[in-house]
GROMACS .gro file of C-alpha atoms in nm:
model
  236
    1MET     CA    1   2.093  -2.577  -2.879
    2THR     CA    2   2.469  -2.633  -2.871
    3ALA     CA    3   2.635  -2.852  -3.134
    4THR     CA    4   2.805  -3.171  -3.012
    5ILE     CA    5   3.136  -3.277  -3.171
    6ALA     CA    6   3.264  -3.635  -3.143
    7LEU     CA    7   3.643  -3.680  -3.137
    8VAL     CA    8   3.788  -4.023  -3.221
    9ASP     CA    9   4.166  -4.059  -3.183
   10ASP     CA   10   4.403  -4.295  -3.003
   11ASP     CA   11   4.624  -4.002  -2.899
   12ARG     CA   12   4.501  -3.894  -2.556
   13ASN     CA   13   4.685  -3.562  -2.578
   14ILE     CA   14   4.496  -3.470  -2.894
   15LEU     CA   15   4.163  -3.578  -2.745
   16THR     CA   16   4.220  -3.369  -2.433
   17SER     CA   17   4.356  -3.054  -2.597
   18VAL     CA   18   4.104  -3.043  -2.884
   19SER     CA   19   3.814  -3.120  -2.650
   20ILE     CA   20   3.913  -2.832  -2.421
   21ALA     CA   21   3.952  -2.597  -2.719
   22LEU     CA   22   3.608  -2.688  -2.856
   23GLN     CA   23   3.441  -2.651  -2.516
   24THR     CA   24   3.599  -2.308  -2.482
   25GLU     CA   25   3.434  -2.216  -2.814
   26GLY     CA   26   3.092  -2.324  -2.685
   27PHE     CA   27   3.069  -2.679  -2.823
   28LEU     CA   28   2.988  -2.998  -2.638
   29THR     CA   29   3.229  -3.287  -2.694
   30ARG     CA   30   3.239  -3.665  -2.671
   31VAL     CA   31   3.571  -3.847  -2.695
   32TYR     CA   32   3.659  -4.201  -2.802
   33SER     CA   33   4.003  -4.363  -2.812
   34ASP     CA   34   3.937  -4.607  -3.098
   35GLY     CA   35   3.696  -4.663  -3.384
   36GLU     CA   36   3.548  -4.980  -3.242
   37SER     CA   37   3.421  -4.813  -2.927
   38ALA     CA   38   3.302  -4.508  -3.121
   39LEU     CA   39   3.095  -4.684  -3.390
   40LYS     CA   40   2.792  -4.783  -3.187
   41ALA     CA   41   2.778  -4.452  -3.004
   42LEU     CA   42   2.801  -4.248  -3.326
   43ILE     CA   43   2.513  -4.442  -3.481
   44GLU     CA   44   2.284  -4.465  -3.178
   45ASN     CA   45   2.344  -4.115  -3.047
   46PRO     CA   46   2.482  -3.914  -3.341
   47PRO     CA   47   2.666  -3.587  -3.282
   48GLU     CA   48   2.638  -3.291  -3.517
   49LEU     CA   49   2.987  -3.366  -3.654
   50ALA     CA   50   3.266  -3.622  -3.598
   51VAL     CA   51   3.642  -3.571  -3.621
   52LEU     CA   52   3.815  -3.905  -3.693
   53ASP     CA   53   4.180  -3.998  -3.692
   54ILE     CA   54   4.266  -4.235  -3.979
   55LYS     CA   55   4.533  -4.449  -3.814
   56MET     CA   56   4.388  -4.613  -3.500
   57PRO     CA   57   4.407  -4.960  -3.344
   58LYS     CA   58   4.115  -5.209  -3.351
   59MET     CA   59   3.926  -5.017  -3.621
   60ASP     CA   60   4.089  -4.741  -3.823
   61GLY     CA   61   3.914  -4.424  -3.933
   62LEU     CA   62   3.850  -4.543  -4.289
   63GLU     CA   63   3.670  -4.858  -4.172
   64LEU     CA   64   3.481  -4.655  -3.913
   65LEU     CA   65   3.363  -4.413  -4.183
   66ARG     CA   66   3.267  -4.697  -4.417
   67ARG     CA   67   3.048  -4.858  -4.151
   68LEU     CA   68   2.916  -4.525  -4.033
   69ARG     CA   69   2.803  -4.431  -4.385
   70GLU     CA   70   2.586  -4.743  -4.396
   71LYS     CA   71   2.366  -4.585  -4.126
   72SER     CA   72   2.441  -4.212  -4.107
   73GLN     CA   73   2.535  -3.903  -4.308
   74ILE     CA   74   2.672  -3.695  -4.023
   75PRO     CA   75   2.954  -3.463  -4.138
   76VAL     CA   76   3.302  -3.608  -4.087
   77ILE     CA   77   3.645  -3.444  -4.083
   78PHE     CA   78   3.948  -3.673  -4.105
   79LEU     CA   79   4.277  -3.618  -3.926
   80THR     CA   80   4.561  -3.759  -4.137
   81SER     CA   81   4.937  -3.788  -4.129
   82LYS     CA   82   5.117  -3.541  -4.349
   83ASP     CA   83   5.207  -3.789  -4.623
   84ASP     CA   84   4.887  -3.996  -4.632
   85GLU     CA   85   4.768  -3.869  -4.971
   86LEU     CA   86   4.615  -4.206  -5.060
   87ASP     CA   87   4.425  -4.220  -4.733
   88GLU     CA   88   4.301  -3.864  -4.784
   89ALA     CA   89   4.171  -3.941  -5.133
   90LEU     CA   90   4.012  -4.265  -5.016
   91GLY     CA   91   3.849  -4.090  -4.721
   92LEU     CA   92   3.696  -3.826  -4.947
   93ALA     CA   93   3.577  -4.094  -5.188
   94MET     CA   94   3.406  -4.276  -4.901
   95GLY     CA   95   3.213  -3.968  -4.792
   96ALA     CA   96   3.429  -3.758  -4.560
   97ASP     CA   97   3.358  -3.386  -4.579
   98ASP     CA   98   3.712  -3.268  -4.527
   99TYR     CA   99   4.055  -3.361  -4.391
  100ILE     CA  100   4.330  -3.189  -4.194
  101ALA     CA  101   4.691  -3.307  -4.189
  102LYS     CA  102   4.873  -3.349  -3.858
  103PRO     CA  103   5.023  -3.153  -3.694
  104PHE     CA  104   4.736  -2.906  -3.720
  105SER     CA  105   4.629  -2.582  -3.562
  106GLN     CA  106   4.326  -2.605  -3.333
  107ARG     CA  107   4.210  -2.272  -3.474
  108LEU     CA  108   4.207  -2.426  -3.823
  109LEU     CA  109   4.011  -2.731  -3.707
  110ILE     CA  110   3.752  -2.515  -3.528
  111ALA     CA  111   3.716  -2.292  -3.837
  112ARG     CA  112   3.646  -2.594  -4.055
  113ILE     CA  113   3.399  -2.737  -3.807
  114ARG     CA  114   3.211  -2.409  -3.802
  115ALA     CA  115   3.220  -2.382  -4.182
  116ILE     CA  116   3.069  -2.730  -4.227
  117LEU     CA  117   2.804  -2.684  -3.958
  118ARG     CA  118   2.699  -2.350  -4.108
  119ARG     CA  119   2.607  -2.530  -4.431
  120THR     CA  120   2.367  -2.759  -4.254
  121GLU     CA  121   2.063  -2.692  -4.041
  122THR     CA  122   2.272  -2.777  -3.734
  123PRO     CA  123   2.272  -2.493  -3.478
  124VAL     CA  124   2.617  -2.363  -3.388
  125PRO     CA  125   2.727  -2.132  -3.109
  126VAL     CA  126   2.660  -1.773  -3.223
  127VAL     CA  127   2.714  -1.430  -3.079
  128GLU     CA  128   2.411  -1.308  -2.887
  129GLY     CA  129   2.208  -1.059  -3.090
  130ALA     CA  130   2.337  -1.177  -3.430
  131ALA     CA  131   2.072  -1.171  -3.702
  132PRO     CA  132   1.969  -1.513  -3.840
  133ALA     CA  133   2.072  -1.587  -4.196
  134GLU     CA  134   1.806  -1.584  -4.466
  135PRO     CA  135   1.738  -1.931  -4.611
  136ALA     CA  136   1.870  -1.978  -4.965
  137GLU     CA  137   1.617  -2.028  -5.242
  138ALA     CA  138   1.565  -2.362  -5.414
  139LEU     CA  139   1.751  -2.409  -5.741
  140GLU     CA  140   1.611  -2.577  -6.055
  141ARG     CA  141   1.842  -2.650  -6.347
  142GLY     CA  142   1.708  -2.897  -6.602
  143ARG     CA  143   1.681  -3.234  -6.425
  144LEU     CA  144   1.864  -3.099  -6.121
  145SER     CA  145   1.679  -2.970  -5.816
  146MET     CA  146   1.859  -2.835  -5.508
  147ASP     CA  147   1.693  -2.723  -5.184
  148PRO     CA  148   1.954  -2.561  -4.957
  149ALA     CA  149   1.710  -2.520  -4.666
  150ARG     CA  150   1.660  -2.897  -4.652
  151HIS     CA  151   1.999  -2.994  -4.793
  152LYS     CA  152   1.811  -3.200  -5.051
  153VAL     CA  153   1.922  -3.284  -5.405
  154THR     CA  154   1.731  -3.469  -5.674
  155TRP     CA  155   1.813  -3.563  -6.034
  156GLY     CA  156   1.509  -3.639  -6.245
  157GLY     CA  157   1.307  -3.666  -5.923
  158VAL     CA  158   1.543  -3.921  -5.764
  159ASN     CA  159   1.724  -3.829  -5.442
  160VAL     CA  160   2.102  -3.792  -5.452
  161THR     CA  161   2.278  -3.782  -5.114
  162LEU     CA  162   2.564  -3.529  -5.101
  163THR     CA  163   2.787  -3.416  -4.818
  164VAL     CA  164   2.770  -3.048  -4.727
  165THR     CA  165   3.095  -2.974  -4.912
  166GLU     CA  166   2.974  -3.153  -5.226
  167PHE     CA  167   2.646  -2.965  -5.204
  168LEU     CA  168   2.821  -2.625  -5.191
  169ILE     CA  169   3.045  -2.707  -5.486
  170LEU     CA  170   2.755  -2.831  -5.701
  171GLU     CA  171   2.538  -2.535  -5.603
  172THR     CA  172   2.814  -2.293  -5.707
  173LEU     CA  173   2.840  -2.459  -6.047
  174ALA     CA  174   2.463  -2.485  -6.102
  175GLN     CA  175   2.390  -2.123  -6.010
  176ARG     CA  176   2.540  -2.009  -6.342
  177PRO     CA  177   2.512  -2.288  -6.603
  178GLY     CA  178   2.771  -2.268  -6.879
  179ILE     CA  179   3.004  -2.043  -6.679
  180VAL     CA  180   3.343  -2.190  -6.600
  181LYS     CA  181   3.433  -2.191  -6.231
  182THR     CA  182   3.801  -2.222  -6.144
  183ARG     CA  183   3.918  -2.446  -5.865
  184ASN     CA  184   3.994  -2.138  -5.659
  185GLN     CA  185   3.637  -2.015  -5.698
  186LEU     CA  186   3.504  -2.354  -5.592
  187MET     CA  187   3.741  -2.353  -5.294
  188ASP     CA  188   3.610  -2.010  -5.192
  189ALA     CA  189   3.251  -2.137  -5.210
  190ALA     CA  190   3.314  -2.458  -5.017
  191TYR     CA  191   3.565  -2.325  -4.763
  192GLN     CA  192   3.455  -1.980  -4.654
  193ASP     CA  193   3.697  -1.919  -4.365
  194ASP     CA  194   4.016  -1.833  -4.558
  195ILE     CA  195   4.122  -2.196  -4.529
  196TYR     CA  196   4.370  -2.331  -4.781
  197VAL     CA  197   4.295  -2.654  -4.963
  198ASP     CA  198   4.481  -2.781  -5.264
  199ASP     CA  199   4.355  -2.861  -5.613
  200ARG     CA  200   4.326  -3.234  -5.563
  201THR     CA  201   4.070  -3.183  -5.286
  202ILE     CA  202   3.830  -3.007  -5.524
  203ASP     CA  203   3.899  -3.266  -5.796
  204SER     CA  204   3.821  -3.547  -5.549
  205HIS     CA  205   3.492  -3.382  -5.453
  206ILE     CA  206   3.393  -3.341  -5.820
  207LYS     CA  207   3.470  -3.708  -5.890
  208ARG     CA  208   3.252  -3.816  -5.597
  209VAL     CA  209   2.965  -3.591  -5.707
  210ARG     CA  210   2.976  -3.736  -6.059
  211ARG     CA  211   2.986  -4.091  -5.925
  212LYS     CA  212   2.683  -4.035  -5.705
  213PHE     CA  213   2.479  -3.890  -5.989
  214ARG     CA  214   2.585  -4.172  -6.223
  215GLN     CA  215   2.448  -4.423  -5.973
  216VAL     CA  216   2.111  -4.258  -6.042
  217ASP     CA  217   2.171  -4.185  -6.411
  218PRO     CA  218   2.462  -4.367  -6.584
  219GLU     CA  219   2.448  -4.105  -6.864
  220PHE     CA  220   2.500  -3.811  -6.628
  221ASP     CA  221   2.741  -3.562  -6.785
  222ALA     CA  222   2.620  -3.226  -6.655
  223ILE     CA  223   2.953  -3.140  -6.486
  224GLU     CA  224   3.213  -3.069  -6.753
  225THR     CA  225   3.589  -3.045  -6.704
  226LEU     CA  226   3.775  -2.775  -6.891
  227TYR     CA  227   4.138  -2.876  -6.853
  228GLY     CA  228   4.354  -2.594  -6.729
  229ALA     CA  229   4.048  -2.378  -6.656
  230GLY     CA  230   3.810  -2.551  -6.416
  231TYR     CA  231   3.457  -2.692  -6.424
  232ARG     CA  232   3.114  -2.587  -6.549
  233PHE     CA  233   2.758  -2.711  -6.517
  234SER     CA  234   2.544  -2.774  -6.824
  235ASP     CA  235   2.165  -2.790  -6.793
  236GLU     CA  236   2.104  -2.878  -7.158
   0.00000   0.00000   0.00000
């Protein structure tokens, strides 16, 4: 089955050019020119991933994501203006999986789409004859349980909903409790296509992961910050 990508942007040139590029790579696409028209379609007939512009008329990308997250956890990549650092941080805090600043390379966007879809059970276009990847084993660390095959996380038996990027970062930390992981190491784990992201992106993801676990357990402190070094997971 071919993955479907929804594109939501008020710039017709971007919709057309990105849609053609994705179709050339074997994806199906749906396009929407504003958040208001996209919302119902994304909920009732969800794609495998959505690419949302932040600044749009009628309903901007942030409001679209907020309302979408009430019903759906489909992966989302934001398109932002170059200087919209506040919007980027807010988008990540609301549950976006990633963001790309305009102007952007279509090759970069397609690489990030593939990277995110590979971390889910969503099928993506593959080269004929390629061997299927072996499913990762479940991980148990103290009160934490992670099942990569089902993209399921629990803390003390209670479900915690993480985006694919959050899941990869937490899994990397939990695989070796007590070992400090630098931001660069976490970037490599979460962005496996030689894609550059800056430090604040990893920091934003860590903050969101902590907040989600503290909604389940206000005393959650298993992810430790070592200033100037990175982060580590403690299962004590």
